[in-house]
Coordinates of C-alpha atoms in Angstrom, one line a residue:
Chain A
M724 CA -2.8 -188.4 -6.0
N725 CA -3.1 -186.6 -2.6
P726 CA -5.3 -188.5 -0.2
I727 CA -5.3 -185.8 2.5
A728 CA -6.1 -183.0 0.2
I729 CA -8.9 -184.9 -1.5
L730 CA -10.5 -185.7 1.8
L731 CA -10.3 -182.1 3.0
D732 CA -11.8 -180.8 -0.3
N733 CA -14.5 -183.4 -0.5
G734 CA -15.1 -184.5 3.0
P735 CA -18.7 -183.0 3.3
R736 CA -19.6 -184.5 -0.1
L737 CA -18.5 -188.0 0.9
W738 CA -20.2 -187.6 4.3
D739 CA -23.5 -186.6 2.5
G740 CA -23.1 -189.7 0.4
A741 CA -22.5 -192.0 3.4
L742 CA -25.6 -190.6 5.0
M743 CA -27.6 -191.3 1.9
T744 CA -26.2 -194.9 1.8
L745 CA -27.3 -195.4 5.4
Q746 CA -30.7 -193.9 4.6
L747 CA -31.3 -196.1 1.6
T748 CA -30.1 -199.2 3.4
G749 CA -31.9 -198.5 6.7
L750 CA -35.2 -197.7 5.1
G751 CA -35.0 -200.6 2.7
A752 CA -34.2 -203.0 5.4
L753 CA -36.9 -201.7 7.7
I754 CA -39.6 -201.8 5.1
A755 CA -38.6 -205.4 4.3
A756 CA -38.5 -206.2 8.0
A757 CA -42.1 -205.0 8.4
V758 CA -43.4 -207.1 5.4
S759 CA -41.3 -210.3 5.6
P760 CA -42.7 -211.8 8.9
W761 CA -46.1 -212.1 7.2
L762 CA -44.7 -213.5 4.0
A763 CA -42.5 -215.9 6.1
L764 CA -45.7 -217.2 7.8
W765 CA -47.2 -217.6 4.4
R766 CA -44.2 -219.6 3.2
A767 CA -44.0 -221.7 6.3
Y768 CA -47.7 -222.6 6.8
G769 CA -49.4 -221.7 3.5
H770 CA -50.9 -224.3 1.2
P771 CA -48.4 -225.3 -1.5
L772 CA -50.6 -223.9 -4.2
A773 CA -51.2 -220.6 -2.3
Q774 CA -47.4 -220.3 -2.0
A775 CA -46.8 -220.4 -5.7
P776 CA -47.0 -216.7 -6.4
L777 CA -44.7 -216.0 -3.4
R778 CA -42.2 -218.6 -4.6
L779 CA -42.3 -217.1 -8.1
Y780 CA -41.6 -213.6 -6.7
I781 CA -38.7 -214.9 -4.5
S782 CA -37.2 -216.9 -7.4
F783 CA -37.4 -213.9 -9.7
I784 CA -35.7 -211.6 -7.2
R785 CA -33.0 -214.1 -6.6
G786 CA -32.5 -215.0 -10.3
T787 CA -32.1 -211.4 -11.7
P788 CA -29.4 -208.8 -11.2
I789 CA -30.4 -205.9 -8.9
L790 CA -29.1 -203.6 -11.6
A791 CA -31.6 -205.0 -14.1
Q792 CA -34.4 -204.7 -11.5
L793 CA -33.4 -201.1 -10.9
F794 CA -33.5 -200.3 -14.6
L795 CA -36.8 -202.2 -15.0
V796 CA -38.5 -200.0 -12.3
Y797 CA -36.8 -196.6 -12.9
Y798 CA -36.6 -196.6 -16.7
G799 CA -39.5 -199.0 -17.2
A800 CA -41.9 -196.8 -15.4
G801 CA -41.5 -194.3 -18.3
Q802 CA -43.3 -196.7 -20.6
F803 CA -46.4 -196.4 -18.5
R804 CA -46.2 -192.7 -17.9
A805 CA -49.8 -191.9 -18.9
E806 CA -51.2 -194.7 -16.8
L807 CA -49.1 -193.9 -13.8
T808 CA -50.0 -190.2 -14.1
S809 CA -53.7 -191.0 -14.1
L810 CA -53.1 -193.1 -11.0
G811 CA -51.2 -190.3 -9.3
L812 CA -48.1 -192.5 -9.1
W813 CA -45.9 -190.8 -11.7
G814 CA -44.5 -188.4 -9.1
F815 CA -43.3 -191.4 -7.1
F816 CA -41.6 -193.2 -10.0
R817 CA -40.0 -190.1 -11.4
D818 CA -37.7 -189.8 -8.3
P819 CA -34.8 -192.2 -8.6
F820 CA -34.5 -192.4 -4.8
N821 CA -38.0 -193.8 -4.6
C822 CA -37.3 -196.3 -7.3
A823 CA -34.1 -197.4 -5.7
L824 CA -35.7 -197.7 -2.3
L825 CA -38.6 -199.8 -3.8
V826 CA -36.1 -202.2 -5.5
F827 CA -34.0 -202.6 -2.4
A828 CA -37.0 -203.1 -0.2
A829 CA -38.4 -205.7 -2.6
N830 CA -35.1 -207.4 -2.7
S831 CA -34.5 -207.5 1.0
T832 CA -38.1 -208.7 1.5
A833 CA -37.5 -211.7 -0.6
Y834 CA -34.3 -212.7 1.2
Q835 CA -35.5 -211.8 4.7
T836 CA -38.7 -213.9 4.0
E837 CA -36.6 -217.0 3.1
I838 CA -34.3 -216.4 6.1
L839 CA -37.2 -216.1 8.5
R840 CA -39.0 -219.1 7.1
G841 CA -35.9 -221.1 7.9
G842 CA -36.1 -219.7 11.4
I843 CA -39.7 -220.5 11.9
Q844 CA -39.2 -224.0 10.6
G845 CA -36.3 -224.3 13.0
V846 CA -38.4 -223.8 16.1
P847 CA -38.5 -227.2 17.9
R848 CA -41.8 -229.0 17.7
G849 CA -41.8 -229.5 21.5
E850 CA -41.9 -225.8 22.2
I851 CA -45.0 -225.4 20.1
E852 CA -46.7 -228.5 21.6
A853 CA -45.9 -227.3 25.1
A854 CA -47.4 -223.9 24.3
R855 CA -50.6 -225.6 22.9
A856 CA -50.8 -227.8 25.9
I857 CA -51.0 -224.9 28.3
G858 CA -53.8 -223.5 26.1
M859 CA -52.1 -220.8 24.1
G860 CA -54.1 -219.5 21.1
R861 CA -52.7 -219.1 17.6
A862 CA -51.7 -215.4 17.9
L863 CA -50.2 -215.8 21.4
L864 CA -48.2 -218.8 20.2
L865 CA -46.8 -216.8 17.3
R866 CA -46.0 -213.8 19.5
R867 CA -44.6 -215.5 22.5
V868 CA -43.0 -218.7 21.2
I869 CA -42.5 -219.0 17.5
F870 CA -41.3 -215.5 16.5
P871 CA -39.0 -214.9 19.4
H872 CA -37.2 -218.1 18.8
A873 CA -37.4 -217.8 15.0
Y874 CA -35.7 -214.4 15.2
R875 CA -33.0 -215.8 17.4
I876 CA -32.2 -218.5 14.9
A877 CA -32.4 -216.1 11.9
W878 CA -30.4 -213.3 13.6
P879 CA -26.9 -213.9 12.1
A880 CA -28.3 -214.5 8.6
L881 CA -30.5 -211.3 8.8
G882 CA -27.3 -209.4 9.7
N883 CA -25.6 -210.8 6.6
E884 CA -28.5 -209.8 4.5
A885 CA -28.4 -206.2 5.8
I886 CA -24.7 -206.0 4.9
L887 CA -25.5 -207.4 1.4
L888 CA -28.2 -204.7 1.1
M889 CA -25.7 -202.0 2.1
K890 CA -23.3 -203.1 -0.6
A891 CA -26.2 -203.3 -3.2
S892 CA -27.2 -199.8 -2.3
A893 CA -24.0 -198.6 -4.2
L894 CA -25.9 -199.5 -7.4
A895 CA -28.3 -196.6 -6.8
S896 CA -25.5 -194.4 -8.1
V897 CA -26.2 -195.8 -11.6
V898 CA -29.7 -194.2 -11.6
T899 CA -28.3 -190.9 -10.3
V900 CA -28.9 -191.2 -6.6
F901 CA -26.0 -189.6 -4.9
E902 CA -25.1 -192.0 -2.2
L903 CA -21.5 -192.8 -1.2
M904 CA -20.6 -194.5 -4.5
G905 CA -22.3 -191.8 -6.6
R906 CA -20.5 -189.0 -4.7
T907 CA -17.2 -190.9 -5.1
R908 CA -17.6 -191.2 -8.9
Q909 CA -18.6 -187.6 -9.0
V910 CA -15.4 -186.5 -7.2
F911 CA -13.3 -188.9 -9.3
S912 CA -14.7 -187.5 -12.6
R913 CA -13.7 -184.0 -11.5
S914 CA -10.4 -184.6 -9.9
F915 CA -9.1 -187.9 -11.5
D916 CA -7.6 -188.5 -8.1
F917 CA -7.7 -192.2 -7.5
S918 CA -7.4 -191.9 -3.7
V919 CA -11.1 -190.9 -3.4
Y920 CA -11.9 -194.6 -4.1
L921 CA -9.7 -195.6 -1.2
W922 CA -11.6 -193.3 1.1
A923 CA -14.9 -194.7 -0.1
A924 CA -13.6 -198.2 0.5
L925 CA -12.6 -197.2 4.0
I926 CA -16.0 -195.6 4.7
Y927 CA -17.8 -198.8 3.4
L928 CA -15.6 -201.0 5.6
A929 CA -16.2 -198.7 8.6
I930 CA -20.0 -198.9 8.2
T931 CA -19.8 -202.7 7.9
A932 CA -17.6 -203.0 10.9
A933 CA -19.8 -200.8 13.1
F934 CA -22.8 -202.7 12.0
V935 CA -21.2 -206.1 12.8
V936 CA -20.4 -204.9 16.3
I937 CA -24.0 -203.6 16.9
W938 CA -25.5 -206.8 15.5
R939 CA -23.3 -209.0 17.8
I940 CA -24.4 -206.9 20.9
A941 CA -28.0 -207.4 19.9
E942 CA -27.5 -211.1 19.4
R943 CA -26.0 -211.5 22.8
R944 CA -29.0 -209.7 24.2
L945 CA -31.4 -212.0 22.3
S946 CA -29.7 -215.1 23.7
R947 CA -28.8 -213.8 27.2
H948 CA -30.8 -216.6 28.9
L949 CA -28.5 -219.1 27.1
A950 CA -25.4 -217.4 28.4
A951 CA -26.8 -217.6 31.9
R952 CA -27.5 -221.3 31.4
A953 CA -24.0 -221.9 30.1
K954 CA -22.6 -220.3 33.2
G955 CA -24.7 -222.7 35.4
A956 CA -26.8 -219.9 36.9
H957 CA -30.4 -220.6 37.7
P958 CA -33.1 -218.2 36.4
Chain B
M1476 CA -44.6 -206.9 -30.4
M1477 CA -42.6 -210.0 -31.5
D1478 CA -41.0 -208.1 -34.4
L1479 CA -39.2 -206.0 -31.8
F1480 CA -37.2 -209.1 -31.0
A1481 CA -36.9 -210.4 -34.6
Y1482 CA -33.5 -211.7 -35.6
G1483 CA -31.7 -209.4 -38.1
D1484 CA -31.7 -205.7 -39.1
A1485 CA -35.3 -205.0 -38.2
G1486 CA -35.4 -206.4 -34.7
W1487 CA -33.2 -206.5 -31.6
G1488 CA -33.0 -210.3 -31.3
D1489 CA -29.5 -210.7 -32.6
E1490 CA -28.1 -207.7 -30.7
I1491 CA -29.5 -209.1 -27.4
L1492 CA -28.3 -212.6 -28.2
R1493 CA -24.8 -211.1 -28.8
G1494 CA -25.0 -209.4 -25.5
L1495 CA -26.0 -212.6 -23.9
G1496 CA -23.0 -214.3 -25.5
M1497 CA -20.7 -211.7 -24.0
T1498 CA -22.3 -212.1 -20.5
V1499 CA -21.8 -215.9 -20.6
R1500 CA -18.3 -215.5 -22.0
L1501 CA -17.4 -213.1 -19.2
A1502 CA -18.8 -215.4 -16.5
L1503 CA -17.0 -218.4 -18.0
V1504 CA -13.6 -216.6 -18.2
T1505 CA -14.0 -215.2 -14.7
L1506 CA -14.8 -218.6 -13.1
P1507 CA -11.3 -220.2 -13.4
V1508 CA -9.7 -216.8 -12.5
G1509 CA -11.9 -216.6 -9.4
L1510 CA -11.4 -220.2 -8.4
G1511 CA -7.6 -219.7 -8.7
I1512 CA -7.7 -216.7 -6.5
G1513 CA -10.0 -218.5 -4.1
F1514 CA -7.7 -221.5 -3.7
A1515 CA -4.6 -219.2 -3.3
I1516 CA -6.4 -217.2 -0.6
A1517 CA -7.8 -220.3 1.1
F1518 CA -4.3 -221.8 1.3
A1519 CA -2.9 -218.5 2.6
S1520 CA -5.5 -218.3 5.4
M1521 CA -4.8 -221.9 6.3
A1522 CA -1.1 -221.5 6.3
R1523 CA 1.1 -221.9 9.3
N1524 CA 3.0 -218.6 8.5
P1525 CA 1.1 -215.9 10.5
A1526 CA 1.9 -213.2 7.8
L1527 CA 0.3 -215.4 5.1
R1528 CA -2.6 -216.1 7.3
A1529 CA -3.2 -212.3 8.0
L1530 CA -3.0 -211.7 4.3
G1531 CA -5.6 -214.3 3.5
V1532 CA -8.0 -213.2 6.3
G1533 CA -7.4 -209.5 5.4
Y1534 CA -8.2 -210.1 1.7
T1535 CA -11.4 -212.0 2.4
T1536 CA -12.6 -209.4 4.9
L1537 CA -11.8 -206.5 2.6
M1538 CA -13.2 -207.9 -0.6
R1539 CA -16.4 -209.2 1.0
G1540 CA -17.0 -205.8 2.7
L1541 CA -16.8 -203.7 -0.4
P1542 CA -19.6 -203.2 -2.9
E1543 CA -18.8 -205.1 -6.2
I1544 CA -19.3 -201.9 -8.2
L1545 CA -16.6 -200.1 -6.1
T1546 CA -14.1 -202.9 -6.7
L1547 CA -14.9 -202.8 -10.4
F1548 CA -14.3 -199.0 -10.6
V1549 CA -11.1 -199.3 -8.5
V1550 CA -9.8 -202.0 -10.9
Y1551 CA -11.0 -200.2 -14.1
N1552 CA -9.8 -196.7 -13.3
G1553 CA -6.9 -197.8 -11.1
A1554 CA -5.5 -200.2 -13.7
G1555 CA -6.1 -197.6 -16.4
L1556 CA -4.1 -195.0 -14.5
A1557 CA -1.3 -197.4 -13.7
L1558 CA -1.2 -198.6 -17.3
N1559 CA -1.0 -195.0 -18.6
A1560 CA 1.7 -194.1 -16.0
A1561 CA 3.7 -197.2 -17.1
M1562 CA 3.3 -196.3 -20.8
G1563 CA 4.3 -192.7 -20.0
W1564 CA 7.5 -194.2 -18.5
I1565 CA 8.2 -196.7 -21.3
A1566 CA 7.1 -194.7 -24.3
P1567 CA 6.6 -191.0 -23.5
G1568 CA 4.5 -189.2 -26.0
A1569 CA 2.4 -192.2 -27.0
G1570 CA -1.3 -191.6 -26.7
P1571 CA -3.3 -192.8 -23.7
V1572 CA -4.1 -196.5 -23.6
D1573 CA -7.4 -197.9 -22.5
F1574 CA -7.6 -200.9 -20.1
S1575 CA -10.2 -203.1 -21.8
P1576 CA -13.5 -203.3 -19.9
F1577 CA -13.6 -207.1 -20.4
A1578 CA -10.2 -207.5 -18.7
A1579 CA -11.3 -205.1 -15.9
G1580 CA -14.5 -207.2 -15.5
V1581 CA -12.6 -210.5 -15.3
V1582 CA -10.1 -209.1 -12.8
A1583 CA -12.7 -207.3 -10.6
L1584 CA -15.3 -210.1 -10.6
G1585 CA -12.6 -212.7 -10.2
M1586 CA -11.2 -210.9 -7.1
V1587 CA -14.7 -210.7 -5.6
F1588 CA -15.5 -214.4 -6.5
G1589 CA -12.1 -215.4 -5.1
A1590 CA -12.8 -213.8 -1.7
F1591 CA -16.1 -215.6 -1.3
A1592 CA -14.8 -218.8 -2.8
A1593 CA -11.8 -218.8 -0.4
E1594 CA -14.2 -219.0 2.6
V1595 CA -16.2 -221.9 0.9
I1596 CA -13.0 -223.8 0.1
R1597 CA -11.6 -223.3 3.6
G1598 CA -14.9 -224.6 5.0
A1599 CA -14.7 -227.6 2.7
F1600 CA -11.2 -228.5 3.9
A1601 CA -12.3 -228.1 7.5
A1602 CA -15.3 -230.5 6.9
L1603 CA -13.0 -233.3 5.8
D1604 CA -12.9 -236.3 8.2
P1605 CA -9.6 -236.0 10.1
G1606 CA -9.6 -239.8 10.5
Q1607 CA -8.9 -240.2 6.8
I1608 CA -5.9 -238.0 7.0
E1609 CA -4.6 -239.9 10.0
A1610 CA -5.2 -243.1 8.0
G1611 CA -3.2 -241.7 5.2
L1612 CA -0.4 -240.8 7.6
A1613 CA -0.6 -244.3 9.1
V1614 CA -0.1 -246.0 5.7
G1615 CA 2.9 -243.8 5.2
M1616 CA 1.6 -241.2 2.7
R1617 CA 3.4 -238.0 2.4
R1618 CA 1.7 -234.6 2.8
G1619 CA 1.5 -234.0 -0.9
Q1620 CA 0.0 -237.4 -1.5
I1621 CA -2.5 -236.9 1.2
F1622 CA -3.5 -233.6 -0.4
W1623 CA -3.8 -234.9 -4.0
R1624 CA -5.3 -238.3 -3.2
I1625 CA -7.5 -237.7 -0.1
K1626 CA -8.2 -234.0 0.4
L1627 CA -8.6 -232.6 -3.1
P1628 CA -11.0 -235.3 -4.6
Q1629 CA -13.3 -234.8 -1.6
I1630 CA -13.5 -231.1 -1.0
W1631 CA -15.5 -230.7 -4.2
R1632 CA -18.3 -232.5 -2.5
F1633 CA -18.4 -230.0 0.4
A1634 CA -17.6 -226.9 -1.7
L1635 CA -20.0 -227.5 -4.5
P1636 CA -23.2 -226.0 -3.0
G1637 CA -21.3 -222.9 -1.9
L1638 CA -19.5 -222.5 -5.2
G1639 CA -22.8 -223.0 -7.0
N1640 CA -24.3 -220.0 -5.2
L1641 CA -21.2 -218.0 -6.0
W1642 CA -21.5 -218.9 -9.7
I1643 CA -25.1 -217.6 -9.8
N1644 CA -24.0 -214.4 -8.0
L1645 CA -21.2 -214.1 -10.6
L1646 CA -23.7 -214.5 -13.5
K1647 CA -25.8 -211.7 -12.0
D1648 CA -22.8 -209.5 -11.1
T1649 CA -21.7 -209.5 -14.8
A1650 CA -24.5 -207.0 -15.3
L1651 CA -22.2 -204.4 -13.6
V1652 CA -19.7 -204.4 -16.5
S1653 CA -22.4 -202.7 -18.6
I1654 CA -21.6 -199.6 -16.6
I1655 CA -18.0 -199.5 -17.8
A1656 CA -19.3 -200.0 -21.4
L1657 CA -18.8 -203.6 -22.1
D1658 CA -21.4 -204.8 -24.6
D1659 CA -23.0 -207.4 -22.4
L1660 CA -26.7 -208.4 -22.2
M1661 CA -27.5 -205.4 -20.0
R1662 CA -25.8 -202.8 -22.2
M1663 CA -27.3 -204.2 -25.4
T1664 CA -30.7 -204.0 -23.8
K1665 CA -29.9 -200.3 -22.9
V1666 CA -29.0 -199.6 -26.5
A1667 CA -32.3 -201.2 -27.7
V1668 CA -34.2 -199.1 -25.2
G1669 CA -32.5 -196.0 -26.4
V1670 CA -33.8 -196.7 -30.0
T1671 CA -37.2 -198.3 -29.4
K1672 CA -38.3 -196.2 -26.3
Q1673 CA -39.8 -199.3 -24.8
P1674 CA -37.8 -199.6 -21.5
F1675 CA -40.1 -201.8 -19.6
T1676 CA -40.5 -204.4 -22.4
F1677 CA -36.8 -204.7 -23.0
Y1678 CA -35.6 -204.7 -19.4
L1679 CA -38.3 -207.2 -18.6
V1680 CA -36.9 -209.5 -21.3
A1681 CA -33.4 -208.9 -20.0
C1682 CA -34.6 -209.9 -16.5
L1683 CA -36.2 -213.0 -17.9
I1684 CA -33.0 -214.0 -19.7
Y1685 CA -31.0 -213.7 -16.5
W1686 CA -33.6 -215.6 -14.6
A1687 CA -33.5 -218.4 -17.2
L1688 CA -29.7 -218.5 -17.0
C1689 CA -29.9 -218.8 -13.2
L1690 CA -32.6 -221.5 -13.2
M1691 CA -30.6 -223.5 -15.8
S1692 CA -27.5 -223.2 -13.7
E1693 CA -29.5 -224.5 -10.7
V1694 CA -30.5 -227.6 -12.6
V1695 CA -26.9 -228.2 -13.8
L1696 CA -25.6 -227.6 -10.2
A1697 CA -28.1 -230.0 -8.7
R1698 CA -26.9 -232.7 -11.2
L1699 CA -23.2 -232.0 -10.4
E1700 CA -24.0 -232.2 -6.7
R1701 CA -25.7 -235.6 -7.2
R1702 CA -22.7 -236.8 -9.1
A1703 CA -20.3 -235.5 -6.5
N1704 CA -22.2 -237.4 -3.8
R1705 CA -22.6 -240.6 -5.7
G1706 CA -20.2 -242.5 -3.5
V1707 CA -21.8 -241.4 -0.3
R1708 CA -24.4 -243.5 1.4
G1709 CA -27.8 -241.9 1.7
L1710 CA -26.8 -238.9 -0.5
G1711 CA -26.0 -240.5 -3.8
A1712 CA -28.4 -240.9 -6.7

């Protein structure tokens, strides 16, 4: 066990893995962030019957292990190879990276939708009534009043979700995507040097810590008007 | 279609059911281990001793920041290496020993569960009404008595929703042990897929079984919560 030597020998490999982890997490979270506001509106304002398929989807995602979802998509696609080929989709499902990204995005979409729904429902009625009273239309109301406030309420929970997604991305190693965990297992299986796991742990913690700091700064920016009010300054 | 899941030699019903049994057993054995770790870490992070407090906070930060699968591999491979080193010390020349995947699963999942549970338990203690503790002191109860008679019976009420979520996460995380070759639901499904070449069908069934487990847990947890709140005005059944 020689921590320094293992890092010098495998540094670039671990760095590649860390970049792949960031790519999987970032893309997955962004795709989910693009879809979830629409679904959150559906969850907050849709007719209970119209919501049923969405609730089923969210319940399924929450009630099953991500690993099982990953196998369902990556290996399961093989069962429909002929159909997928005729649709021109086989090339997409053959690549484990795409499958992992699809599963992570689908997962994060479910969680982000529920978090944002909570945010939307947390916007005080008075703000919405005030906006209506000065003649705001539906779209303007959503853009200027509901979503800005809903995101401020949901911000800390969305940050937690991003960290959970980053941790879940380690599962992609099981379907041969060489992100940080995959690289780490690769190095361990060659060297049997346990210290590579400790380096991986350090890198994961560093990513989390950096993200927490960035997220806090963004949160302060989102609520800077509240900080000014707390100090007693007038706008 | 249905004969694929028949019970017996022809179908995979019995194998999958055995895997499900292993999954449930692993989760049930991990639960008390995780709760024990959770209480120990919660007490450490509430302690007056700063070193203990740093240990508690450090443990929760570390374990909550690492992917569960990394913890599992660290425990599985690390304990294996340590065990073999110890065996080489005690009985040189004896063959390599294997750390059982079940034990590795219990330890790793218990450590993760414990870190999250510690935060839930700490929050529950913080949610207790301080007036009750003052009342206990006022009638001359000792610290131990206050803990056993006032605090402990009540923290369940505050901790139950959080611990319930953790239990559901634990059920799902047990799927990870299939990677270190424990014959749980996930791995038995994989074996069935290898023979039948019907991955979608079998993984979908596995997903549905996990889903059913989680939904049943939610029903039981809702009942437990109602029971825990039965003495509280406005919340009880």
